[in-house]
Amino acid sequence: MRILMASSEVYPFSKTGGLADVLGALPEALVKLGHEVLVVSPWYKTLKEATPLWIGDVEVPFDGGATACGVGTYEKNGVRYVFVGNSAFERDSIYGYDDDVKRFCLFTRAVPQVSARVGFVPDVVHAHDWHTGYLPMVLEHGWHMPDGFAHKPTVFTIHNAQYQGLSGIEETLYWLRLPTSLTDSYMNYFGYANAMQAALGFAWHVTTVSPTYAEEIKGPEFGYGLDGSFRHISNKLTGILNGIDTGIWNPETDPNLPQTYTAKRLDKKLENKRALCERFNLDPSKPLIGVVSRLVDQKGIDTVIEATSELLWQDWSLIVLGSGATSLENDLHALTAANPGRMASYIGYDEGLAHHIYAAADALAIPSRFEPCGLTQMIAMRYGTLPIARATGGLVDTIDHDRTGFLYEHDRPEGFLWASGVARGAYAAQDHWRYMMSEAMSEDFTWESSAQTYIDLYKSLG
Ligand code: ADP
Ligand code: GLC
């Protein structure tokens, strides 16, 4: 099959979170199954590890007229990439601007044009998250569609239902050059244009990234105002669990580690802990909990912050890598200063340090309020580091309590401390901890079976 994917982030070129990881790994898994994949993404000011080849510009129907966008091509491990160039993407960050919805409408509108430009006519079009939410609607109703694109089967994947992309209806239709007759269509969310809801209505099929989250979003707590829409489309909504790229996340070969290791040589894992503790001035004899996370409300890091003094009293040490909300960053700085030798924090985004923490820590704290899938628990398990996680979304679908990690229900410091206490007991009973480490490391988190599930889904639409 010829599969066209569109996303605002793709690892390793651009990344703020797990969406990028998925777009880095799933297309390669689909190629391994014998399919052709073109991934389309914005040509940001900085793209890591790629210098696309500019092959010219295309005229994109946009903003009542046409906007020129550059077409940059690249190929890696059998996956073809097209990067869409425009001054709208030449900024310091990927997101965070007042005109984000307009920027990603331009990107979305460019997808058929740039794909046609490189001669890729898809059998199925797969869009990800609100940034590309209007793609199914554009393919269904857009004017000036290149040959072979109109009415193509579409799949939309929700990676996070909290972010939906809101704008004015009239201006959005004008940007996308869609007829005003669509004003009262599925894009209309209480008088506003909602990119995610448009996708729910117009995509042929909708998936989210774990079976549990697919159920949770049908209720008010996790639906973020779209729970009614999720219930309404439940006959075309399914959960397909993410995997991880086990080539990149591999303790046996990871070039970011001071010492590589396998499940048979767990003594070598300890070398990584020693090195990390030395770098951050932590006592290596204490059991170590790590955190690798965006610092946003979703991730519940405030729970760990509130629980820190008791956590240290349980005899854990703590290291946090993250960036995001300034108030949380400040709290972490203050806690670190107050607990020398027992707590460390690194505020920022650092791939290499993330790898080192996954390998060095004994446990990884994931106190999420909601978690569509979550990749960090799978990465941690692969590195023999046991997750202590809230029982929500994909965390429930990937962690087996007291066998491959620890789960707790209550979104409170007490809930987290209960689980860290259970984990502390398991750590003290060394045999049980070792048994859990080897169980966690032998879990299969490869993309293979989920990639096949996507193929079966694409085929069922054709
Ligand atoms: P989300 O996409 O909601 O942030 P996921 O668990 O799906 O959560 O994916 C997070 C990804 O981002 C993982 O690859 C994780 O290692 C990475 N990550 C998060 N914060 C940082 C950071 N501060 N530095 C480096 N990597 C990070
Ligand atoms: C989102 C979710 C996360 C998921 C990732 C990849 O960022 O917050 O749970 O793992 O997308 O699907």
Short mmCIF file of C-alpha atoms and ligand atoms in Angstrom, two decimals:
data_model
loop_
_atom_site.label_atom_id
_atom_site.label_comp_id
_atom_site.label_asym_id
_atom_site.label_seq_id
_atom_site.Cartn_x
_atom_site.Cartn_y
_atom_site.Cartn_z
CA MET A 1 0.00 0.00 0.00
CA ARG A 2 0.98 3.63 -0.41
CA ILE A 3 0.51 5.38 2.90
CA LEU A 4 0.72 9.15 3.34
CA MET A 5 1.34 10.39 6.91
CA ALA A 6 1.13 14.00 8.01
CA SER A 7 2.41 15.24 11.36
CA SER A 8 3.75 18.39 13.03
CA GLU A 9 6.66 16.44 14.57
CA VAL A 10 8.90 13.61 13.38
CA TYR A 11 11.85 12.14 15.27
CA PRO A 12 14.78 12.77 14.86
CA PHE A 13 14.13 15.90 12.81
CA SER A 14 11.75 17.70 15.19
CA LYS A 15 10.48 16.62 18.59
CA THR A 16 8.75 17.95 21.68
CA GLY A 17 7.26 14.64 22.84
CA GLY A 18 6.01 11.17 22.01
CA LEU A 19 4.19 12.21 18.82
CA ALA A 20 7.61 12.62 17.21
CA ASP A 21 8.76 9.21 18.44
CA VAL A 22 5.69 7.56 16.92
CA LEU A 23 6.24 9.27 13.55
CA GLY A 24 9.89 8.24 13.69
CA ALA A 25 9.13 4.58 14.27
CA LEU A 26 5.74 3.61 12.82
CA PRO A 27 6.57 4.50 9.18
CA GLU A 28 9.74 2.40 9.35
CA ALA A 29 7.75 -0.51 10.75
CA LEU A 30 5.23 -0.15 7.89
CA VAL A 31 8.07 -0.13 5.34
CA LYS A 32 9.45 -3.33 6.91
CA LEU A 33 6.05 -4.92 6.27
CA GLY A 34 6.51 -4.14 2.58
CA HIS A 35 4.58 -0.87 2.19
CA GLU A 36 5.49 2.53 0.80
CA VAL A 37 5.32 5.47 3.20
CA LEU A 38 5.65 9.19 2.64
CA VAL A 39 5.83 11.34 5.78
CA VAL A 40 5.02 15.04 5.36
CA SER A 41 6.08 17.49 8.08
CA PRO A 42 6.92 21.21 8.34
CA TRP A 43 10.40 22.41 7.38
CA TYR A 44 11.27 24.08 10.68
CA LYS A 45 14.14 26.52 11.13
CA THR A 46 16.11 23.71 12.73
CA LEU A 47 15.78 20.12 11.63
CA LYS A 48 18.04 17.71 13.45
CA GLU A 49 20.00 15.19 11.39
CA ALA A 50 18.56 16.19 8.01
CA THR A 51 19.30 18.65 5.25
CA PRO A 52 16.36 18.23 2.89
CA LEU A 53 16.92 18.68 -0.81
CA TRP A 54 14.89 21.64 -2.06
CA ILE A 55 13.25 20.62 -5.31
CA GLY A 56 11.15 23.72 -5.91
CA ASP A 57 7.99 25.44 -4.70
CA VAL A 58 4.32 24.55 -5.00
CA GLU A 59 1.34 26.90 -4.97
CA VAL A 60 -0.87 25.97 -2.03
CA PRO A 61 -4.52 27.11 -2.11
CA PHE A 62 -4.64 29.17 1.06
CA ASP A 63 -5.91 32.32 2.72
CA GLY A 64 -8.32 33.21 -0.08
CA GLY A 65 -5.55 32.85 -2.69
CA ALA A 66 -2.37 30.85 -3.07
CA THR A 67 0.76 30.64 -0.91
CA ALA A 68 4.10 29.36 -2.15
CA CYS A 69 5.61 26.55 -0.10
CA GLY A 70 9.03 25.00 -0.56
CA VAL A 71 9.28 21.24 -1.06
CA GLY A 72 12.24 19.54 0.62
CA THR A 73 12.81 15.82 0.12
CA TYR A 74 14.74 13.36 2.22
CA GLU A 75 14.93 9.59 2.59
CA LYS A 76 15.92 7.45 5.56
CA ASN A 77 15.67 3.70 6.18
CA GLY A 78 13.28 3.28 3.26
CA VAL A 79 10.88 6.02 4.41
CA ARG A 80 10.40 9.05 2.16
CA TYR A 81 10.00 12.46 3.76
CA VAL A 82 8.76 15.76 2.40
CA PHE A 83 9.34 18.92 4.42
CA VAL A 84 7.02 21.85 3.74
CA GLY A 85 8.85 25.16 3.75
CA ASN A 86 7.34 28.54 4.56
CA SER A 87 8.32 31.51 6.75
CA ALA A 88 5.49 30.39 9.10
CA PHE A 89 7.76 27.53 10.22
CA GLU A 90 11.02 29.45 10.44
CA ARG A 91 10.68 30.29 14.11
CA ASP A 92 12.57 29.34 17.25
CA SER A 93 9.95 26.91 18.56
CA ILE A 94 7.56 24.44 16.97
CA TYR A 95 4.50 25.68 18.89
CA GLY A 96 3.48 28.49 21.16
CA TYR A 97 2.49 31.28 18.76
CA ASP A 98 -0.80 33.18 18.51
CA ASP A 99 -1.18 32.11 14.89
CA ASP A 100 -0.50 28.39 15.47
CA VAL A 101 -3.86 27.32 14.06
CA LYS A 102 -3.28 29.31 10.90
CA ARG A 103 0.29 28.00 10.58
CA PHE A 104 -0.85 24.39 10.77
CA CYS A 105 -3.80 25.06 8.46
CA LEU A 106 -1.23 26.13 5.89
CA PHE A 107 0.75 22.98 6.55
CA THR A 108 -2.38 20.82 6.27
CA ARG A 109 -3.49 22.49 3.05
CA ALA A 110 -0.01 21.92 1.57
CA VAL A 111 0.02 18.15 2.19
CA PRO A 112 -1.82 17.03 -1.02
CA GLN A 113 0.08 19.57 -3.15
CA VAL A 114 3.56 18.57 -1.97
CA SER A 115 2.78 14.85 -2.16
CA ALA A 116 1.58 15.25 -5.73
CA ARG A 117 4.73 17.26 -6.47
CA VAL A 118 6.89 14.25 -5.56
CA GLY A 119 4.59 11.89 -7.49
CA PHE A 120 3.18 10.15 -4.43
CA VAL A 121 -0.52 9.37 -4.83
CA PRO A 122 -1.63 7.53 -1.68
CA ASP A 123 -4.05 4.68 -1.08
CA VAL A 124 -4.71 6.00 2.41
CA VAL A 125 -3.98 9.27 4.24
CA HIS A 126 -3.13 9.15 7.93
CA ALA A 127 -3.18 12.42 9.92
CA HIS A 128 -2.02 12.91 13.50
CA ASP A 129 -3.36 15.22 16.23
CA TRP A 130 -5.13 18.57 15.85
CA HIS A 131 -2.37 20.16 13.73
CA THR A 132 -3.48 18.04 10.78
CA GLY A 133 -7.10 17.70 11.93
CA TYR A 134 -8.53 19.46 8.89
CA LEU A 135 -6.84 17.12 6.42
CA PRO A 136 -9.79 14.66 6.13
CA MET A 137 -12.18 17.59 5.58
CA VAL A 138 -9.88 19.17 2.98
CA LEU A 139 -9.62 15.88 1.07
CA GLU A 140 -13.39 15.52 1.14
CA HIS A 141 -14.37 19.09 0.22
CA GLY A 142 -11.27 21.05 -0.85
CA TRP A 143 -11.07 22.88 -4.13
CA HIS A 144 -7.97 22.49 -6.33
CA MET A 145 -7.22 18.96 -5.19
CA PRO A 146 -4.42 17.28 -7.20
CA ASP A 147 -5.47 14.20 -9.18
CA GLY A 148 -5.99 11.12 -7.06
CA PHE A 149 -6.37 12.84 -3.69
CA ALA A 150 -10.04 13.78 -3.40
CA HIS A 151 -12.19 11.42 -1.26
CA LYS A 152 -9.26 9.21 -0.30
CA PRO A 153 -9.72 6.98 2.77
CA THR A 154 -8.48 8.82 5.87
CA VAL A 155 -7.36 7.78 9.33
CA PHE A 156 -6.93 10.28 12.13
CA THR A 157 -4.97 9.42 15.27
CA ILE A 158 -5.51 11.24 18.54
CA HIS A 159 -2.30 11.45 20.54
CA ASN A 160 -3.73 13.91 23.02
CA ALA A 161 -7.38 15.00 23.20
CA GLN A 162 -6.56 18.00 25.39
CA TYR A 163 -5.14 20.05 22.52
CA GLN A 164 -7.79 20.65 19.87
CA GLY A 165 -6.83 23.73 17.81
CA LEU A 166 -9.53 26.39 18.17
CA SER A 167 -10.07 29.36 15.84
CA GLY A 168 -12.86 31.40 14.25
CA ILE A 169 -15.00 29.45 11.79
CA GLU A 170 -15.21 32.06 9.06
CA GLU A 171 -11.47 32.76 8.99
CA THR A 172 -10.59 29.07 9.13
CA LEU A 173 -12.73 28.24 6.11
CA TYR A 174 -11.17 31.21 4.34
CA TRP A 175 -7.63 30.03 5.14
CA LEU A 176 -8.38 26.48 4.02
CA ARG A 177 -10.35 27.69 0.99
CA LEU A 178 -13.32 25.57 1.92
CA PRO A 179 -16.96 26.44 1.16
CA THR A 180 -18.91 28.39 3.79
CA SER A 181 -21.55 25.66 3.61
CA LEU A 182 -19.26 23.76 6.01
CA THR A 183 -19.93 26.30 8.79
CA ASP A 184 -22.39 24.00 10.52
CA SER A 185 -20.42 20.83 9.88
CA TYR A 186 -18.44 18.80 12.39
CA MET A 187 -15.81 21.55 12.57
CA ASN A 188 -18.27 23.69 14.55
CA TYR A 189 -17.71 23.45 18.27
CA PHE A 190 -20.11 25.82 20.02
CA GLY A 191 -19.50 28.49 17.40
CA TYR A 192 -15.72 27.95 17.13
CA ALA A 193 -13.74 25.98 14.59
CA ASN A 194 -12.23 22.94 16.31
CA ALA A 195 -9.58 21.09 14.27
CA MET A 196 -9.79 17.90 16.29
CA GLN A 197 -13.56 17.71 16.16
CA ALA A 198 -13.43 18.30 12.39
CA ALA A 199 -11.18 15.25 12.15
CA LEU A 200 -13.55 13.16 14.25
CA GLY A 201 -16.37 13.97 11.88
CA PHE A 202 -14.60 13.74 8.52
CA ALA A 203 -12.01 10.98 8.98
CA TRP A 204 -13.10 7.56 7.77
CA HIS A 205 -11.66 6.03 10.90
CA VAL A 206 -10.31 7.48 14.15
CA THR A 207 -7.76 5.81 16.39
CA THR A 208 -6.12 6.73 19.62
CA VAL A 209 -2.91 5.37 21.02
CA SER A 210 -4.14 2.86 23.61
CA PRO A 211 -7.32 0.83 24.12
CA THR A 212 -7.90 2.20 27.64
CA TYR A 213 -7.64 5.85 26.50
CA ALA A 214 -10.06 5.08 23.65
CA GLU A 215 -12.64 4.25 26.34
CA GLU A 216 -11.67 7.01 28.78
CA ILE A 217 -12.19 9.87 26.30
CA LYS A 218 -15.85 8.94 25.94
CA GLY A 219 -16.38 10.29 29.46
CA PRO A 220 -16.30 13.91 30.72
CA GLU A 221 -13.14 13.52 32.82
CA PHE A 222 -10.86 12.69 29.88
CA GLY A 223 -12.84 13.93 26.89
CA TYR A 224 -11.91 17.61 27.34
CA GLY A 225 -15.30 18.78 26.12
CA LEU A 226 -15.33 16.35 23.18
CA ASP A 227 -16.62 13.32 25.10
CA GLY A 228 -20.01 13.65 23.39
CA SER A 229 -18.33 13.62 19.98
CA PHE A 230 -16.21 10.62 20.96
CA ARG A 231 -19.34 8.74 22.02
CA HIS A 232 -21.04 9.78 18.81
CA ILE A 233 -18.25 8.33 16.63
CA SER A 234 -17.59 5.28 18.81
CA ASN A 235 -18.42 2.91 15.92
CA LYS A 236 -15.34 4.19 14.06
CA LEU A 237 -13.05 4.80 17.05
CA THR A 238 -10.45 2.22 18.15
CA GLY A 239 -7.34 2.13 20.32
CA ILE A 240 -4.08 0.85 18.86
CA LEU A 241 -1.19 0.71 21.29
CA ASN A 242 2.04 2.49 20.41
CA GLY A 243 5.36 0.70 20.40
CA ILE A 244 8.87 2.09 20.80
CA ASP A 245 11.82 2.04 18.42
CA THR A 246 13.78 -0.79 20.01
CA GLY A 247 16.80 0.08 17.84
CA ILE A 248 17.11 3.52 19.41
CA TRP A 249 16.01 2.42 22.86
CA ASN A 250 18.36 -0.50 23.38
CA PRO A 251 20.55 -0.78 26.51
CA GLU A 252 22.78 -3.25 24.67
CA THR A 253 23.91 -0.74 22.03
CA ASP A 254 22.87 2.72 23.30
CA PRO A 255 25.75 5.11 22.48
CA ASN A 256 24.53 7.59 25.13
CA LEU A 257 25.34 5.24 27.99
CA PRO A 258 28.61 5.19 29.91
CA GLN A 259 28.11 1.39 30.04
CA THR A 260 25.88 -0.78 27.84
CA TYR A 261 24.25 -3.87 29.35
CA THR A 262 21.81 -6.75 28.88
CA ALA A 263 19.31 -8.53 31.10
CA LYS A 264 22.04 -11.10 31.80
CA ARG A 265 24.58 -8.48 32.92
CA LEU A 266 22.57 -6.22 35.20
CA ASP A 267 25.67 -5.53 37.28
CA LYS A 268 26.74 -3.35 34.34
CA LYS A 269 23.56 -1.27 34.64
CA LEU A 270 24.96 -0.14 37.99
CA GLU A 271 27.89 1.54 36.25
CA ASN A 272 25.41 3.93 34.68
CA LYS A 273 23.95 4.74 38.09
CA ARG A 274 27.41 5.40 39.53
CA ALA A 275 28.26 7.75 36.67
CA LEU A 276 24.97 9.64 36.93
CA CYS A 277 25.24 9.96 40.70
CA GLU A 278 28.75 11.28 40.35
CA ARG A 279 27.69 13.85 37.74
CA PHE A 280 24.78 15.07 39.88
CA ASN A 281 26.39 14.61 43.28
CA LEU A 282 23.93 11.97 44.48
CA ASP A 283 24.55 9.13 46.95
CA PRO A 284 24.86 6.01 44.73
CA SER A 285 24.03 3.65 47.59
CA LYS A 286 20.40 4.83 47.72
CA PRO A 287 17.70 3.49 45.38
CA LEU A 288 17.09 6.10 42.69
CA ILE A 289 13.82 7.28 41.17
CA GLY A 290 14.03 9.17 37.87
CA VAL A 291 11.58 11.46 36.08
CA VAL A 292 11.81 12.29 32.36
CA SER A 293 8.88 14.45 31.41
CA ARG A 294 7.37 17.54 29.94
CA LEU A 295 6.45 19.71 32.92
CA VAL A 296 2.77 20.25 32.18
CA ASP A 297 -0.33 19.61 34.26
CA GLN A 298 -1.07 16.35 32.40
CA LYS A 299 2.07 14.75 33.78
CA GLY A 300 1.25 15.34 37.48
CA ILE A 301 4.83 16.21 38.45
CA ASP A 302 3.43 18.48 41.19
CA THR A 303 2.38 15.21 42.91
CA VAL A 304 5.99 14.08 43.13
CA ILE A 305 7.09 17.56 44.21
CA GLU A 306 4.56 17.47 47.05
CA ALA A 307 5.62 13.95 47.98
CA THR A 308 9.39 14.57 47.85
CA SER A 309 10.20 14.83 51.54
CA GLU A 310 8.38 11.56 52.32
CA LEU A 311 9.91 9.96 49.26
CA LEU A 312 13.37 10.78 50.55
CA TRP A 313 12.27 9.53 53.94
CA GLN A 314 11.38 6.21 52.26
CA ASP A 315 15.11 6.30 51.41
CA TRP A 316 14.80 6.97 47.69
CA SER A 317 16.91 9.56 45.90
CA LEU A 318 15.31 11.54 43.08
CA ILE A 319 16.49 12.94 39.75
CA VAL A 320 14.21 14.96 37.48
CA LEU A 321 14.77 15.89 33.82
CA GLY A 322 12.10 18.11 32.36
CA SER A 323 11.01 21.46 31.08
CA GLY A 324 7.76 23.34 30.77
CA ALA A 325 5.80 25.34 33.35
CA THR A 326 7.99 27.93 35.08
CA SER A 327 6.32 27.39 38.47
CA LEU A 328 7.20 23.68 38.40
CA GLU A 329 10.73 24.44 37.23
CA ASN A 330 11.14 26.85 40.16
CA ASP A 331 9.74 24.33 42.65
CA LEU A 332 12.21 21.73 41.40
CA HIS A 333 15.14 24.12 41.72
CA ALA A 334 14.13 24.97 45.29
CA LEU A 335 13.66 21.33 46.30
CA THR A 336 17.01 20.39 44.79
CA ALA A 337 18.76 23.17 46.70
CA ALA A 338 17.08 22.01 49.92
CA ASN A 339 18.10 18.36 49.50
CA PRO A 340 21.75 18.20 48.46
CA GLY A 341 23.04 14.70 47.80
CA ARG A 342 19.52 13.27 47.62
CA MET A 343 17.84 15.13 44.84
CA ALA A 344 18.94 16.55 41.49
CA SER A 345 17.12 18.27 38.68
CA TYR A 346 18.03 19.29 35.16
CA ILE A 347 15.66 21.80 33.62
CA GLY A 348 15.78 21.54 29.86
CA TYR A 349 15.44 19.13 27.00
CA ASP A 350 18.35 16.71 26.67
CA GLU A 351 18.11 13.46 24.67
CA GLY A 352 21.43 12.06 25.88
CA LEU A 353 20.64 12.70 29.53
CA ALA A 354 17.20 11.12 29.09
CA HIS A 355 18.86 7.92 27.85
CA HIS A 356 21.30 7.98 30.75
CA ILE A 357 18.52 8.40 33.33
CA TYR A 358 16.44 5.55 31.86
CA ALA A 359 19.51 3.33 32.24
CA ALA A 360 20.77 4.59 35.58
CA ALA A 361 17.63 4.87 37.70
CA ASP A 362 16.09 1.96 39.58
CA ALA A 363 12.54 3.22 39.04
CA LEU A 364 10.82 5.87 36.91
CA ALA A 365 7.98 7.98 38.35
CA ILE A 366 5.04 8.64 35.96
CA PRO A 367 2.30 10.33 38.01
CA SER A 368 0.18 11.31 34.97
CA ARG A 369 -3.36 12.68 35.40
CA PHE A 370 -4.11 11.23 31.97
CA GLU A 371 -1.85 9.44 29.51
CA PRO A 372 -3.04 8.59 26.00
CA CYS A 373 -0.28 6.01 25.71
CA GLY A 374 2.99 7.08 27.28
CA LEU A 375 6.33 5.92 25.94
CA THR A 376 8.57 6.57 28.92
CA GLN A 377 7.22 3.56 30.86
CA MET A 378 8.01 1.27 27.91
CA ILE A 379 11.48 2.74 27.50
CA ALA A 380 12.14 2.42 31.24
CA MET A 381 11.05 -1.24 31.27
CA ARG A 382 13.32 -2.02 28.33
CA TYR A 383 16.19 -0.60 30.39
CA GLY A 384 15.23 -2.67 33.46
CA THR A 385 13.97 0.40 35.29
CA LEU A 386 10.59 -0.20 36.91
CA PRO A 387 7.83 2.35 36.35
CA ILE A 388 5.82 3.68 39.30
CA ALA A 389 2.82 5.04 37.46
CA ARG A 390 -0.74 6.21 37.85
CA ALA A 391 -3.30 3.69 36.54
CA THR A 392 -4.58 5.66 33.57
CA GLY A 393 -4.65 5.33 29.77
CA GLY A 394 -1.81 3.48 28.12
CA LEU A 395 -0.02 3.07 31.45
CA VAL A 396 -2.70 0.52 32.40
CA ASP A 397 -2.28 -1.29 29.08
CA THR A 398 1.50 -1.64 29.34
CA ILE A 399 2.35 -2.08 33.04
CA ASP A 400 1.51 -5.18 35.05
CA HIS A 401 1.38 -4.22 38.73
CA ASP A 402 4.01 -5.96 40.88
CA ARG A 403 5.40 -7.85 37.87
CA THR A 404 6.74 -5.21 35.47
CA GLY A 405 6.08 -2.06 37.50
CA PHE A 406 3.79 -0.46 40.07
CA LEU A 407 0.39 1.16 39.51
CA TYR A 408 -1.72 3.34 41.79
CA GLU A 409 -5.18 4.86 41.40
CA HIS A 410 -5.41 8.04 43.44
CA ASP A 411 -4.20 11.26 41.86
CA ARG A 412 -2.75 12.41 45.17
CA PRO A 413 0.72 12.47 46.74
CA GLU A 414 -0.61 9.74 49.09
CA GLY A 415 -1.41 7.53 46.09
CA PHE A 416 2.04 7.96 44.64
CA LEU A 417 3.70 7.42 48.05
CA TRP A 418 1.71 4.22 48.54
CA ALA A 419 3.15 2.87 45.26
CA SER A 420 6.68 4.11 45.94
CA GLY A 421 6.39 2.39 49.34
CA VAL A 422 5.39 -0.90 47.71
CA ALA A 423 8.27 -0.47 45.26
CA ARG A 424 10.66 0.24 48.12
CA GLY A 425 9.60 -3.04 49.76
CA ALA A 426 10.18 -4.91 46.51
CA TYR A 427 13.59 -3.27 46.12
CA ALA A 428 14.57 -4.40 49.61
CA ALA A 429 13.53 -7.97 48.74
CA GLN A 430 16.28 -8.16 46.13
CA ASP A 431 15.16 -11.37 44.46
CA HIS A 432 11.72 -10.01 43.73
CA TRP A 433 13.16 -6.79 42.29
CA ARG A 434 15.51 -8.76 40.05
CA TYR A 435 12.62 -10.95 38.93
CA MET A 436 10.61 -7.83 38.06
CA MET A 437 13.53 -6.28 36.19
CA SER A 438 13.91 -9.33 33.99
CA GLU A 439 10.14 -9.55 33.40
CA ALA A 440 10.06 -5.86 32.42
CA MET A 441 13.05 -6.23 30.10
CA SER A 442 11.53 -9.18 28.28
CA GLU A 443 8.24 -7.44 27.45
CA ASP A 444 7.67 -6.96 23.70
CA PHE A 445 7.22 -3.25 22.95
CA THR A 446 8.26 -3.42 19.30
CA TRP A 447 6.03 -1.79 16.67
CA GLU A 448 5.57 -4.96 14.65
CA SER A 449 2.11 -6.07 15.74
CA SER A 450 0.61 -2.57 15.97
CA ALA A 451 1.98 -1.71 12.52
CA GLN A 452 0.16 -4.78 11.17
CA THR A 453 -3.02 -3.63 12.94
CA TYR A 454 -2.76 -0.27 11.14
CA ILE A 455 -2.30 -2.07 7.81
CA ASP A 456 -5.39 -4.22 8.47
CA LEU A 457 -7.29 -1.03 9.28
CA TYR A 458 -6.11 0.81 6.12
CA LYS A 459 -7.08 -2.20 4.03
CA SER A 460 -10.53 -2.40 5.59
CA LEU A 461 -11.20 1.18 4.40
CA GLY A 462 -10.11 0.69 0.79
P1 ADP B 1 4.40 13.04 25.82
O1 ADP B 1 4.40 12.85 24.35
O2 ADP B 1 3.04 13.30 26.37
O3 ADP B 1 5.40 14.04 26.29
P2 ADP B 1 5.45 10.30 25.93
O4 ADP B 1 5.74 9.44 27.11
O5 ADP B 1 4.64 9.73 24.86
O6 ADP B 1 4.82 11.65 26.51
O7 ADP B 1 6.81 10.71 25.22
C1 ADP B 1 7.77 11.55 25.78
C2 ADP B 1 9.03 11.50 24.95
O8 ADP B 1 9.74 12.72 25.14
C3 ADP B 1 9.98 10.39 25.35
O9 ADP B 1 10.76 10.02 24.23
C4 ADP B 1 10.86 11.08 26.42
O10 ADP B 1 12.11 10.45 26.57
C5 ADP B 1 10.99 12.46 25.80
N1 ADP B 1 11.23 13.56 26.74
C6 ADP B 1 10.32 14.18 27.55
N2 ADP B 1 10.88 15.20 28.23
C7 ADP B 1 12.19 15.21 27.87
C8 ADP B 1 13.32 16.03 28.23
N3 ADP B 1 13.21 17.03 29.10
N4 ADP B 1 14.51 15.76 27.65
C9 ADP B 1 14.63 14.73 26.76
N5 ADP B 1 13.61 13.93 26.39
C10 ADP B 1 12.40 14.16 26.92
C1 GLC B 2 1.02 12.29 23.31
C2 GLC B 2 0.59 11.66 24.63
C3 GLC B 2 1.39 10.44 25.01
C4 GLC B 2 1.63 9.52 23.83
C5 GLC B 2 2.24 10.32 22.67
C6 GLC B 2 2.49 9.47 21.45
O1 GLC B 2 2.01 13.23 23.46
O2 GLC B 2 0.62 12.59 25.69
O3 GLC B 2 0.72 9.71 26.02
O4 GLC B 2 2.49 8.48 24.18
O5 GLC B 2 1.37 11.35 22.30
O6 GLC B 2 1.33 8.86 20.96
#
